Every structure is written in structure tokens, then in C-alpha cells.
PDB file of C-alpha atoms and ligand atoms in Angstrom:
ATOM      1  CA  UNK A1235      60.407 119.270 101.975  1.00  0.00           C
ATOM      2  CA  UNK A1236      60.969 117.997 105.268  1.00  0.00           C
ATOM      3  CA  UNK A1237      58.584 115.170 106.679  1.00  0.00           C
ATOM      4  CA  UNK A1238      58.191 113.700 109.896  1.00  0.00           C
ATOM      5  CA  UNK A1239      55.847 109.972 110.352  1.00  0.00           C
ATOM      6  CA  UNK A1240      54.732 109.001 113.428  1.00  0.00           C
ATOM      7  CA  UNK A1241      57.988 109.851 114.838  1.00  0.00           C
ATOM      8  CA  UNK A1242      58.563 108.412 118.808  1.00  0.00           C
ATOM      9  CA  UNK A1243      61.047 108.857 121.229  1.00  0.00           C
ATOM     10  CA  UNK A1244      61.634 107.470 124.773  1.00  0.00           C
ATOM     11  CA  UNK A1245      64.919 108.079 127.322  1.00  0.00           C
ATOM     12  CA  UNK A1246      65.084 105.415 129.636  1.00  0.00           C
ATOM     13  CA  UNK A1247      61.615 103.808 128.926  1.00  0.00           C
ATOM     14  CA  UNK A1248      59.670 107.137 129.195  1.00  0.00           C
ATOM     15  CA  UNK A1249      57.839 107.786 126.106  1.00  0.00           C
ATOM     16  CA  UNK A1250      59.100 111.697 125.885  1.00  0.00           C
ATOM     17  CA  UNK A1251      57.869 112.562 121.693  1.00  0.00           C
ATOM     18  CA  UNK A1252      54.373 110.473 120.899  1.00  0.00           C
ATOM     19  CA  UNK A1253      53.496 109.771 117.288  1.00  0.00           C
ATOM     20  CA  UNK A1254      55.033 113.477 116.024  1.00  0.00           C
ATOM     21  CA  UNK A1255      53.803 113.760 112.325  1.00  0.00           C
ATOM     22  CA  UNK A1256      54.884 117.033 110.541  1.00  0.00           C
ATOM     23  CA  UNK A1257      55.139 118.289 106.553  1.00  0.00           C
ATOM     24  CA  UNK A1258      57.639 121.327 105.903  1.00  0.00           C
ATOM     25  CA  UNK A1259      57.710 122.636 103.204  1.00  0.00           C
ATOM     26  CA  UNK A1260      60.807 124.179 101.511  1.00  0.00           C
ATOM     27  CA  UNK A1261      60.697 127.760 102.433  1.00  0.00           C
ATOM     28  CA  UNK A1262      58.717 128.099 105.271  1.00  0.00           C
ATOM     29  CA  UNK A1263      60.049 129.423 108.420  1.00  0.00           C
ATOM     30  CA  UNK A1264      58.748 126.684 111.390  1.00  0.00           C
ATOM     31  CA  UNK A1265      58.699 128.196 115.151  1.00  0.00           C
ATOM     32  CA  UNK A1266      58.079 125.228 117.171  1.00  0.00           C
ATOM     33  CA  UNK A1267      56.652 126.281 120.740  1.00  0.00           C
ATOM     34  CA  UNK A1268      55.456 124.514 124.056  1.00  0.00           C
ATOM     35  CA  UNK A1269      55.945 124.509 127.918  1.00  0.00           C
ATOM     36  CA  UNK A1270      59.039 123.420 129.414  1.00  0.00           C
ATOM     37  CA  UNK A1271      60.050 119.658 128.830  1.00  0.00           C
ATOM     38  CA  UNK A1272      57.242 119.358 126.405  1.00  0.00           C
ATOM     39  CA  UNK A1273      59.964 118.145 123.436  1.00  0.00           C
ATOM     40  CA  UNK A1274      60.916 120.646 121.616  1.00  0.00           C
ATOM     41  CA  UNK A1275      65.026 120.400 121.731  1.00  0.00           C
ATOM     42  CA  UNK A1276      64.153 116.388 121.583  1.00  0.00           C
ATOM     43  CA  UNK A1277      62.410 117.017 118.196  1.00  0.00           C
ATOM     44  CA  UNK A1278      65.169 119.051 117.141  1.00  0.00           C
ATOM     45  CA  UNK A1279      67.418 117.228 117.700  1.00  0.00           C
ATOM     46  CA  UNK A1280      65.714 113.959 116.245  1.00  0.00           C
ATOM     47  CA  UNK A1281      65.430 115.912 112.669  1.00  0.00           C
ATOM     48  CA  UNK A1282      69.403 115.873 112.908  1.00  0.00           C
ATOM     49  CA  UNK A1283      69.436 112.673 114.257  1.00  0.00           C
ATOM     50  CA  UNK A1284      71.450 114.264 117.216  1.00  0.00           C
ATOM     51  CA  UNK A1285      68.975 111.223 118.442  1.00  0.00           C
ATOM     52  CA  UNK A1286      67.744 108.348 117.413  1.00  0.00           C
ATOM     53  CA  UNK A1287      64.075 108.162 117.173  1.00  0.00           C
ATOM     54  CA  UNK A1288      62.445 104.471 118.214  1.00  0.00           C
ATOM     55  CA  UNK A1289      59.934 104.662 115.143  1.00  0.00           C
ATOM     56  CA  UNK A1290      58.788 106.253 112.558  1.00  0.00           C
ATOM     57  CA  UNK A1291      60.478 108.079 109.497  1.00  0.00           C
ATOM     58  CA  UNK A1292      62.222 111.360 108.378  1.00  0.00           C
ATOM     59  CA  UNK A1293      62.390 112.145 105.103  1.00  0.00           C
ATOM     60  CA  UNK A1294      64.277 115.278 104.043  1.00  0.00           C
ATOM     61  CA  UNK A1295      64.563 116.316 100.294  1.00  0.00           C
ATOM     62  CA  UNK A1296      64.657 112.873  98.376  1.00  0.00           C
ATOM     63  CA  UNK A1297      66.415 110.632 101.148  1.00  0.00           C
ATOM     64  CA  UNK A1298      64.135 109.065 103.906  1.00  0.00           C
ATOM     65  CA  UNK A1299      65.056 107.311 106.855  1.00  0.00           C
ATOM     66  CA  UNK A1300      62.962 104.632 108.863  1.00  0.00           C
ATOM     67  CA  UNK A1301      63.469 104.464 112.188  1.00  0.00           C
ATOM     68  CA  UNK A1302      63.253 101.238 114.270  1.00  0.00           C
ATOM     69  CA  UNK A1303      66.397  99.307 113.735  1.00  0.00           C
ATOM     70  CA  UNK A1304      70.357 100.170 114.285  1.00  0.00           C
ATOM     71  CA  UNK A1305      70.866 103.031 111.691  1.00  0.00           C
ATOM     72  CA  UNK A1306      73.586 102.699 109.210  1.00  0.00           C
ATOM     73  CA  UNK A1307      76.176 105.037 109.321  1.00  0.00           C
ATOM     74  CA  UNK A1308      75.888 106.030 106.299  1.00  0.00           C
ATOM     75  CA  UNK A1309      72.250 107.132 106.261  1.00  0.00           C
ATOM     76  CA  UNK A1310      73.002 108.962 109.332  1.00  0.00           C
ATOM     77  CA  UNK A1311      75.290 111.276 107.168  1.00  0.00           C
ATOM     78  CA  UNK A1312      73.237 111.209 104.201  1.00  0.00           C
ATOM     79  CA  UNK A1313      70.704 112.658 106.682  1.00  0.00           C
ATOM     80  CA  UNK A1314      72.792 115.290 108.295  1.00  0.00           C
ATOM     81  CA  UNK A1315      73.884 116.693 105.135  1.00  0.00           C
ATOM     82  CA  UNK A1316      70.510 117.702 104.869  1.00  0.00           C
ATOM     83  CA  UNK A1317      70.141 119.963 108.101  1.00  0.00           C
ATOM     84  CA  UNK A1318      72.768 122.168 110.316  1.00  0.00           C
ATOM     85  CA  UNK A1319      72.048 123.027 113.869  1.00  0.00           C
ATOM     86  CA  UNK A1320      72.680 126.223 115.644  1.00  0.00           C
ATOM     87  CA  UNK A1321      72.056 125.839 119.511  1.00  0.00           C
ATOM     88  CA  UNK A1322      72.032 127.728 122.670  1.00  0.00           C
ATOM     89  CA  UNK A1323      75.057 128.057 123.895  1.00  0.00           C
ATOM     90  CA  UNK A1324      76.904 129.052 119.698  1.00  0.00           C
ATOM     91  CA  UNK A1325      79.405 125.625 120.363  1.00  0.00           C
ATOM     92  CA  UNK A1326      82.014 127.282 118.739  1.00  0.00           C
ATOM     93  CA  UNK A1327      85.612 126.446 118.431  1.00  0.00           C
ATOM     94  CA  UNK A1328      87.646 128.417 121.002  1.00  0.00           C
ATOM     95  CA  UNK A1329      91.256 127.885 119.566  1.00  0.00           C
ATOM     96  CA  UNK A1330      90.066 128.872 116.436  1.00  0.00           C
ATOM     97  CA  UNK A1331      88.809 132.302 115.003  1.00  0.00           C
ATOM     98  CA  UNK A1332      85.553 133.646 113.662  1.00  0.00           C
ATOM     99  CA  UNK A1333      86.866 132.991 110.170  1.00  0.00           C
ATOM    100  CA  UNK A1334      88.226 129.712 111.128  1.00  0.00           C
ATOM    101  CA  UNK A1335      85.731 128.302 112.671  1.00  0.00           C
ATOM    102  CA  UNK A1336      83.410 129.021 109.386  1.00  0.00           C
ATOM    103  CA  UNK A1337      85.466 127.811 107.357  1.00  0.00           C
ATOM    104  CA  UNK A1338      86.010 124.095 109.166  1.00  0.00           C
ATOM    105  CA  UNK A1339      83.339 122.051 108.205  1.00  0.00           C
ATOM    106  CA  UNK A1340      83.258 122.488 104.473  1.00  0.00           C
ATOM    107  CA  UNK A1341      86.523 121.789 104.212  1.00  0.00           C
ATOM    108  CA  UNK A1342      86.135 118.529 106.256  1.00  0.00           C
ATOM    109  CA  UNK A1343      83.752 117.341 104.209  1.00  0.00           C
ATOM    110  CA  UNK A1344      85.683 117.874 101.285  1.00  0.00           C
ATOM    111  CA  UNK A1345      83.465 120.258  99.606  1.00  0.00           C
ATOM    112  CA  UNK A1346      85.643 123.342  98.858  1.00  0.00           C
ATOM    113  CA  UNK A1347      89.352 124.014  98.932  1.00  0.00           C
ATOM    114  CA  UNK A1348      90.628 126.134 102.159  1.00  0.00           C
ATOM    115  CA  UNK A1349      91.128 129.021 100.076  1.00  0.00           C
ATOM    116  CA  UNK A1350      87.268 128.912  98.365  1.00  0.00           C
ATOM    117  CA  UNK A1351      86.156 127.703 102.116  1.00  0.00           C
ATOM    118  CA  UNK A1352      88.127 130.917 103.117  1.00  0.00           C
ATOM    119  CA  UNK A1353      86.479 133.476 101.113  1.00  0.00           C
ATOM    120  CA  UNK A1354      83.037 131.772 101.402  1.00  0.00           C
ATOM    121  CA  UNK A1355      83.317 132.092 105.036  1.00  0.00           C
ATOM    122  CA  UNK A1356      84.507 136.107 105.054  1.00  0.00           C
ATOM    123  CA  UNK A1357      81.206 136.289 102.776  1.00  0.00           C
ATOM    124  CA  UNK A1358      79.138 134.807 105.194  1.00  0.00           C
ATOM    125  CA  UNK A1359      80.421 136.849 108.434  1.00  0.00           C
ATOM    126  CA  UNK A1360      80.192 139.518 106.293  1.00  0.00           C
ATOM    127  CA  UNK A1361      76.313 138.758 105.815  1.00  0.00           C
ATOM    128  CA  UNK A1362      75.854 138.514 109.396  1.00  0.00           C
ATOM    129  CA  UNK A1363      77.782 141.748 109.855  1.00  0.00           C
ATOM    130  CA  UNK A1364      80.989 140.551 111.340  1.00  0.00           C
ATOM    131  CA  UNK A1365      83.466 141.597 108.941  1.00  0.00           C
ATOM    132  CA  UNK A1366      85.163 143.413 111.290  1.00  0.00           C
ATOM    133  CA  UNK A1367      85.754 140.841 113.298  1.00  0.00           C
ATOM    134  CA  UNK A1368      86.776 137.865 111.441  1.00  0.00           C
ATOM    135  CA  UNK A1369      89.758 136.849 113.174  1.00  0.00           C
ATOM    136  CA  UNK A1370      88.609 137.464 116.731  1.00  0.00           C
ATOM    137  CA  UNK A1371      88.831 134.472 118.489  1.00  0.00           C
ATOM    138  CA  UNK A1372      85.188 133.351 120.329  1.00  0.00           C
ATOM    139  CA  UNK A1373      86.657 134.660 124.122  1.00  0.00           C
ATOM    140  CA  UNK A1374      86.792 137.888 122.310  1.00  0.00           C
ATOM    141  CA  UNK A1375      83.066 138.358 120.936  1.00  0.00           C
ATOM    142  CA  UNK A1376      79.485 139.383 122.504  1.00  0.00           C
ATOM    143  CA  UNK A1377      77.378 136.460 122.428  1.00  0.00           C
ATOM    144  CA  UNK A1378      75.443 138.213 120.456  1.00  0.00           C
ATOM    145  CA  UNK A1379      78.481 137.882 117.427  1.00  0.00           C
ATOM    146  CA  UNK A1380      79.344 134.438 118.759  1.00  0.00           C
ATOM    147  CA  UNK A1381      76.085 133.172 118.030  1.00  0.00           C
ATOM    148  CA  UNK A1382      76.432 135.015 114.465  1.00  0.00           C
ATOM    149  CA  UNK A1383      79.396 133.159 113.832  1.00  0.00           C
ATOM    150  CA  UNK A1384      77.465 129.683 114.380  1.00  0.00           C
ATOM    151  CA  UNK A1385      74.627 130.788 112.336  1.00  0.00           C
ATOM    152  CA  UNK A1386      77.155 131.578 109.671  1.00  0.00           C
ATOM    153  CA  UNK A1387      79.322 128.379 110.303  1.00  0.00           C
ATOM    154  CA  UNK A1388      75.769 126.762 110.215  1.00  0.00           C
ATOM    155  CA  UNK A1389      75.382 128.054 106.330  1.00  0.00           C
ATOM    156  CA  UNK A1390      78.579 127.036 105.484  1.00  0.00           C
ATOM    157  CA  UNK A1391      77.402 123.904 104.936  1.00  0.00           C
ATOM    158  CA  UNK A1392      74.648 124.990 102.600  1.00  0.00           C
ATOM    159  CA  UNK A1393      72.141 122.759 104.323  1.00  0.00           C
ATOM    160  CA  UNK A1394      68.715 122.688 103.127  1.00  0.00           C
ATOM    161  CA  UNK A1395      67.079 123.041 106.682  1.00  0.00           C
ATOM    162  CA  UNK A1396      68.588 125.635 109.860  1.00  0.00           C
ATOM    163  CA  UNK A1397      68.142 124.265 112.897  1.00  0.00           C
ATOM    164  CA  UNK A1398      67.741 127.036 116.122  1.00  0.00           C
ATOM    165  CA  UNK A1399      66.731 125.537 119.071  1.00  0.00           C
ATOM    166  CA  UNK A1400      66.416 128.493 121.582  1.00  0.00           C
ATOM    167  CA  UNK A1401      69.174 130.854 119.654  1.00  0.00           C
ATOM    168  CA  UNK A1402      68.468 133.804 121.804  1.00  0.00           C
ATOM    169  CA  UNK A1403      67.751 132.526 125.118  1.00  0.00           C
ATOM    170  CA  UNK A1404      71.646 132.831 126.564  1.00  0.00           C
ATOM    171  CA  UNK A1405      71.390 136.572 125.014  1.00  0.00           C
ATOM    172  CA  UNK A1406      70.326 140.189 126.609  1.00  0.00           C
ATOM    173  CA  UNK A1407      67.941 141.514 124.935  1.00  0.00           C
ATOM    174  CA  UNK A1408      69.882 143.919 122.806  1.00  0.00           C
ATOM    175  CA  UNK A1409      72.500 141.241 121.554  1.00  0.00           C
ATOM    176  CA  UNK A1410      69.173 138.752 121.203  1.00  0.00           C
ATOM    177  CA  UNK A1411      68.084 141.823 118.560  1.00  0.00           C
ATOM    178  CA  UNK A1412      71.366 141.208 116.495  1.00  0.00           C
ATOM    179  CA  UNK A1413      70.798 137.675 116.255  1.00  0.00           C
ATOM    180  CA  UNK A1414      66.826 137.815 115.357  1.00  0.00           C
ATOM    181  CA  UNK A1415      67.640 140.450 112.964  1.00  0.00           C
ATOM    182  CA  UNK A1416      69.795 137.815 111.497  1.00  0.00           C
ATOM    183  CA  UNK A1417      67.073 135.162 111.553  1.00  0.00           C
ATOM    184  CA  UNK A1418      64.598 137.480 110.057  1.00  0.00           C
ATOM    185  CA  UNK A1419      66.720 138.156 107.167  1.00  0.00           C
ATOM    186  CA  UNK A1420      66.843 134.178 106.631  1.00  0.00           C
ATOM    187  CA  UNK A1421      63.008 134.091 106.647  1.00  0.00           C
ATOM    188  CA  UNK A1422      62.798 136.627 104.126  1.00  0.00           C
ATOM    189  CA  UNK A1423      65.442 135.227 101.505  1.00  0.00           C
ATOM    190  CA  UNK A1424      63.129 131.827 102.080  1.00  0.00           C
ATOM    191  CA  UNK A1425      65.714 129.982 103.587  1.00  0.00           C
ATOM    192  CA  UNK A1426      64.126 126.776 105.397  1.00  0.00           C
ATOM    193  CA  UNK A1427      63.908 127.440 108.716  1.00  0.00           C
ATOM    194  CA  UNK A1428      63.027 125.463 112.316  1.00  0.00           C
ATOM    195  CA  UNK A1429      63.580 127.507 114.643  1.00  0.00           C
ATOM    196  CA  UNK A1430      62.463 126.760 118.795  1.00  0.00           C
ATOM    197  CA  UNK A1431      62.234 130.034 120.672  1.00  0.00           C
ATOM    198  CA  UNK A1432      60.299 131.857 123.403  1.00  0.00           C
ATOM    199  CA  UNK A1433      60.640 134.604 121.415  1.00  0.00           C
ATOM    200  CA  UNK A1434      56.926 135.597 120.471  1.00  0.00           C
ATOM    201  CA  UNK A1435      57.591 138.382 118.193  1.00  0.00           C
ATOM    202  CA  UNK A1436      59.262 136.388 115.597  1.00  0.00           C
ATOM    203  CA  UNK A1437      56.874 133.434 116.224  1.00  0.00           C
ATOM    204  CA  UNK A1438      54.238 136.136 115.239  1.00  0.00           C
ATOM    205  CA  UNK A1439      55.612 138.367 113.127  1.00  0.00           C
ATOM    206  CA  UNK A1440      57.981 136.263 111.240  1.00  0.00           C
ATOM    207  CA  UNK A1441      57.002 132.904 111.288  1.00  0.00           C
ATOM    208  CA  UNK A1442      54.689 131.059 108.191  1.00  0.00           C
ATOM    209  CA  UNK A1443      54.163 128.247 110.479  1.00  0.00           C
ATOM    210  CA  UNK A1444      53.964 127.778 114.499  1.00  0.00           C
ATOM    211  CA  UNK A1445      54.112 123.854 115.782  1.00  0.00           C
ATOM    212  CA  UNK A1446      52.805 123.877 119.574  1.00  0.00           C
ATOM    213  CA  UNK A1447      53.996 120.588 121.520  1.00  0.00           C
ATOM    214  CA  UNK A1448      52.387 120.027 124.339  1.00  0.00           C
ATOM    215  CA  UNK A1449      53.204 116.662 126.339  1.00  0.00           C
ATOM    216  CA  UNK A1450      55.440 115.871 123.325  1.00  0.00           C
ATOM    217  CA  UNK A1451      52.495 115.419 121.143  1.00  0.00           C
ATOM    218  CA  UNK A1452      51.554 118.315 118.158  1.00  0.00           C
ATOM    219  CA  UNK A1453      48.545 120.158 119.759  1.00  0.00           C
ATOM    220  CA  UNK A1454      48.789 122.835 116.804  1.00  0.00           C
ATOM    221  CA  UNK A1455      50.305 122.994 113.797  1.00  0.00           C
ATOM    222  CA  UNK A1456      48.804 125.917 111.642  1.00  0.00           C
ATOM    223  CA  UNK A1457      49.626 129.499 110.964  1.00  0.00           C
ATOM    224  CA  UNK A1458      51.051 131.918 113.339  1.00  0.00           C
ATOM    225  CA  UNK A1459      47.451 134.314 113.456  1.00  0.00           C
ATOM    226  CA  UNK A1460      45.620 131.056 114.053  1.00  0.00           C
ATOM    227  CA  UNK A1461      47.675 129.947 117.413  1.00  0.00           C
ATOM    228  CA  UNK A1462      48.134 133.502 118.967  1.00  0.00           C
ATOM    229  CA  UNK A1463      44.153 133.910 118.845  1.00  0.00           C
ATOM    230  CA  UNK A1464      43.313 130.351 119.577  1.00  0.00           C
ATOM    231  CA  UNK A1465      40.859 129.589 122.524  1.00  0.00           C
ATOM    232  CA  UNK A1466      42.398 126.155 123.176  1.00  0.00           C
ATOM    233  CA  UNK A1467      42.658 126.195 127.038  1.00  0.00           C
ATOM    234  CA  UNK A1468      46.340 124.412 126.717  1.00  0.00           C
ATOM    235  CA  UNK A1469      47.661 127.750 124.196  1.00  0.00           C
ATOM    236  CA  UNK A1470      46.010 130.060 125.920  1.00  0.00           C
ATOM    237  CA  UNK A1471      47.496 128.804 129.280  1.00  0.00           C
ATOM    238  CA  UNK A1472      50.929 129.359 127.487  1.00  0.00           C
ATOM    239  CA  UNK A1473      50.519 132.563 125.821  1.00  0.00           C
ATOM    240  CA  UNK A1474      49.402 134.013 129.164  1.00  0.00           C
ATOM    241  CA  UNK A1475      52.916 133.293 130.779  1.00  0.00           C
ATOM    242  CA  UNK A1476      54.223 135.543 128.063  1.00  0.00           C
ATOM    243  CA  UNK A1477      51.792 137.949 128.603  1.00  0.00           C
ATOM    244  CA  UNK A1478      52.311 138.228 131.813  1.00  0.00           C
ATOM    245  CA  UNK A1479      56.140 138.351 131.649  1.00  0.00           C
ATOM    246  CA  UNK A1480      55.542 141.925 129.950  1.00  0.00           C
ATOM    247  CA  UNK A1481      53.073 143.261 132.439  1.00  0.00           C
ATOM    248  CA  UNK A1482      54.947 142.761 134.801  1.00  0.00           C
ATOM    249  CA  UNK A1483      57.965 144.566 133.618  1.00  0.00           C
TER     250      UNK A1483
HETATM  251  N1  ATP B 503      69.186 112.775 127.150  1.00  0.00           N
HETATM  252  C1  ATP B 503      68.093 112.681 127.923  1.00  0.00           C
HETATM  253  N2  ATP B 503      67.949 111.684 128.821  1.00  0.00           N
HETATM  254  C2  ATP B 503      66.836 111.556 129.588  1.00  0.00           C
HETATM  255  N3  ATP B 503      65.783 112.408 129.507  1.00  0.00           N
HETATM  256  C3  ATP B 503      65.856 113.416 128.642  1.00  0.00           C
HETATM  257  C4  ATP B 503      67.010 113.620 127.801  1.00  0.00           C
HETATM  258  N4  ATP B 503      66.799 114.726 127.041  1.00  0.00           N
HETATM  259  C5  ATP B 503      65.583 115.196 127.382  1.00  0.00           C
HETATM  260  N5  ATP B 503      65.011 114.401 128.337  1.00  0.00           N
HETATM  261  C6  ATP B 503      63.671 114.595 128.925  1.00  0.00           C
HETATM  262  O1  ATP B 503      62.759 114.710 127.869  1.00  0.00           O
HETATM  263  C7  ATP B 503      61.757 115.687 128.163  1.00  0.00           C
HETATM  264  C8  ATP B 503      61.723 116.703 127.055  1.00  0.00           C
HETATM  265  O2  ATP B 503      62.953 117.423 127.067  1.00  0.00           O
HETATM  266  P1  ATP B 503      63.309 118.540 126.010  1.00  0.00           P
HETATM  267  O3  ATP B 503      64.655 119.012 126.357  1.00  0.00           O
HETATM  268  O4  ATP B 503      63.081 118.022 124.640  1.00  0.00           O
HETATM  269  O5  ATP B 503      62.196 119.641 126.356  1.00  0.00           O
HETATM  270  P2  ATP B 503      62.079 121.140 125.850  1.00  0.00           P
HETATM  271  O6  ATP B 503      60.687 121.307 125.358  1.00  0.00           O
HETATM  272  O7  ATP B 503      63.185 121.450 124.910  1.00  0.00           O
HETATM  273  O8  ATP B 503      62.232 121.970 127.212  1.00  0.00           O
HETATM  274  P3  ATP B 503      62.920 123.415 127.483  1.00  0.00           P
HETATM  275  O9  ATP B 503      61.912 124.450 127.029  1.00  0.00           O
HETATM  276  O10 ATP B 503      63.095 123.438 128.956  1.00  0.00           O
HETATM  277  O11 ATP B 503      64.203 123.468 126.717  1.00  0.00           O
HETATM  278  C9  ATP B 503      62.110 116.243 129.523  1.00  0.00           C
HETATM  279  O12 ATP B 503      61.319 115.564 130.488  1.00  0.00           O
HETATM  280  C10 ATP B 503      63.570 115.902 129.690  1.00  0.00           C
HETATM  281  O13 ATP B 503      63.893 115.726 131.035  1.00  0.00           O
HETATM  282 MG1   MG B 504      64.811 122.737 124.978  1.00  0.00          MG
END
């Protein structure tokens, strides 16, 4: 379970996130939507504590964190051993490969030995269908397989929560089908997911939850069917963009 309490963040005395309270549940895959600016990388970013949140707690699994006060070292990486983040521009080593770059972290962190960090990692490019390319260095991938190697890099570190803010938004539109197939797969083995995208088909299709910011406050937070036929003025403002975006094409 992941939980957010009356979470707030300000840069430079603006308040940016007001009084954010969420419940995930274990499972579930979370598309969190909203205009530009509205929060959503902020928010993100806060549940990895990528920032530090003024007030307000985060509990993921059995370790909580209260915000409001210098935070400890140590609970920051108690924390982040909960979550992994995968962002929009992959953030991938370039002097090392594919395979390399998967197998880093849990071998940093002590977890597994270089050879079991090894063979975990050609099992997890092999999941995301890379295993022909495993020791292609990033220069020499798509984005599309870049940003498959940082999703699998990302489950390297068995984290309980995946982290996407806007996965697909550097991508064409065939390459962004590689990586959403990807995603969707997640979703279906009920891997926790949070994912921030403009993508609506997998906020529809694909996702149990949909979180709509707005302002940097939660203006929905219910099921995917019950946002895209909202008559809120605010949603429906939003989903029109998208709407028009395909008419006009
Ligand atoms: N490090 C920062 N310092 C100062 N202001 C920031 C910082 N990061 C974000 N902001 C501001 O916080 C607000 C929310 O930004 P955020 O990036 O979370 O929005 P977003 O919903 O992810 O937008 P987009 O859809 O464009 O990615 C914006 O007004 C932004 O300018
Ligand atoms: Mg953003």
C-alpha cells in the first residue's frame, strides 16, 4: 500500500502541491493526469523523495515518513527502496551497455553478486524484448529500447512501486507502442504501478485508477470510466484538448 497525508510542497515560497491525500493499493495501476504545471512530476517525484515535501507523510509498505523536519538519511533510503523511477528522457548510463546498465544498481546495493545481477538482468531485457540487444550501448538503441532498458533497470531493483512520469512523451508513436506494450504487460502481472502520461488509451483502457490534479490539488481520484465521462467543467476542459488533438489529425 502506498499512502499519501496531506502532503505539501512549495519551490521558492509558492505553494505548488496543496494538502495531496492519496491510498494505493498494492496492485493497482495509478495514471495520474492534469494540465500542464498542475504537479504531476512534483508528486512523483515527492513519492521518491526526489523532493522533499514541507508536510505531511508517506507511508509505503510498513515504513512511513513524516515530513516537516530535516529527513534522516537513512529514512530517505529506507523510503527509496520502496519505489524506482523511470522518467522521460530513460537516464541511462552511456559508457555502459544495456546489460550493464541493468545490472548496476543491485549490485550497488549489495543485493546480488555480479554474476546473479548478470543473469537477472539478461532475464529482464529479455522480458522487455531486448535480448538481442543486450550489449548495445544506449547511443546505439531507438528510444523506444532505451526506455525498455530503464524500465528493466527500474525492476532490477524489485521495488514495490514503478514510477513513469511521462514514459512515452520523448517517443514517436510507433516506438511509444513498444514501451506501452511493456507497461501494459506490468498492469496485467499486478505490478504496482504510477504512471503520469498523456497517453489516454492506457489511462482508459489500462488503468484501475486515474488521479486528476488540477492546481496541484486532487480534483478526482476514482476509476478510469468515472473521469472519462465526468461532467466536471475542469475534466471535461482537459479531455477536450485530447479530443481535439485527434480531430484534427
Ligand atoms: N525545481 C523547481 N523549482 C521551482 N519551481 C518548480 C520546480 N519544479 C517544478 N516547479 C513548478 O511547479 C509547478 C508544477 O510543476 P510540475 O513539473 O510538477 O508540473 P507537471 O504537472 O508535471 O507539468 P508538465 O505536464 O508540463 O510536465 C510548475 O509551476 C513548475 O514551474
Ligand atoms: Mg511533468
Amino acid at each position: 500500500m502506498l499512502k499519501v497525508e496531506s502532503l505539501s510542497k512549495s519551490f521558492g515560497g509558492q505553494q505548488i502541491l496543496h494538502d495531496i491525500s492519496l491510498e494505493l493499493q498494492d496492485g493497482e495501476t495509478t495514471v495520474i493526469l492534469g494540465p500542464s504545471g498542475s504537479g504531476k512530476s512534483t508528486l512523483l517525484r515527492c513519492l521518491n523523495l526526489l523532493e522533499t515535501p514541507e508536510a505531511g507523510a508517506l507511508t509505503i509498505e510498513s515504513d512511513t515518513v513524516r515530513f516537516g523536519g530535516k529527513l534522516t538519511d537513512e529514512s530517505v533510503r529506507t523510503m527509496r527502496r520502496h519505489s524506482a523511477m523511470v522518467f522521460q528522457q530513460f537516464n541511462l548510463f552511456p559508457h555502459y551497455t544495456a546489460l550493464q546498465n541493468v545490472a548496476l544498481a543491485p549490485q550497488l546495493n549489495g543485493k546480488l553478486s555480479k554474476a546473479a545481477a548478470e543473469q537477472q538482468a539478461r532475464e529482464l531485457l529479455t522480458k522487455v524484448g531486448l535480448e538481442h540487444r543486450m550489449d548495445a550501448y544506449p547511443d546505439h538503441l531507438s528510444g523506444g529500447q532505451q526506455q525498455r532498458v530503464a524500465i528493466a533497470r527500474a525492476l532490477a531493483i524489485s521495488p514495490d512501486y514503478l514510477l513513469f512520469d511521462e514514459p512515452t512523451s520523448a517517443l514517436d508513436p510507433e516506438l511509444e507502442a513498444e514501451v506501452i506494450r511493456v507497461l501494459v504487460d506490468l498492469a496485467r502481472e499486478n505490478r504496482s504501478l504510477v504512471v503520469v502520461t498523456h497517453n489516454m488509451a492506457f489511462a482508459q483502457k489500462v488503468a484501475d485508477r486515474i488521479v486528476f490534479l488540477a492546481g496541484g490539488r486532487v480534483s478526482y481520484n476514482g476509476t478510469p470510466a468515472g473521469f472519462f465521462s465526468s461532467d466536471d467543467t475542469r475534466i471535461r476542459k482537459f479531455l477536450n484538448v485530447y479530443e481535439l488533438i485527434e480531430y484534427k489529425i
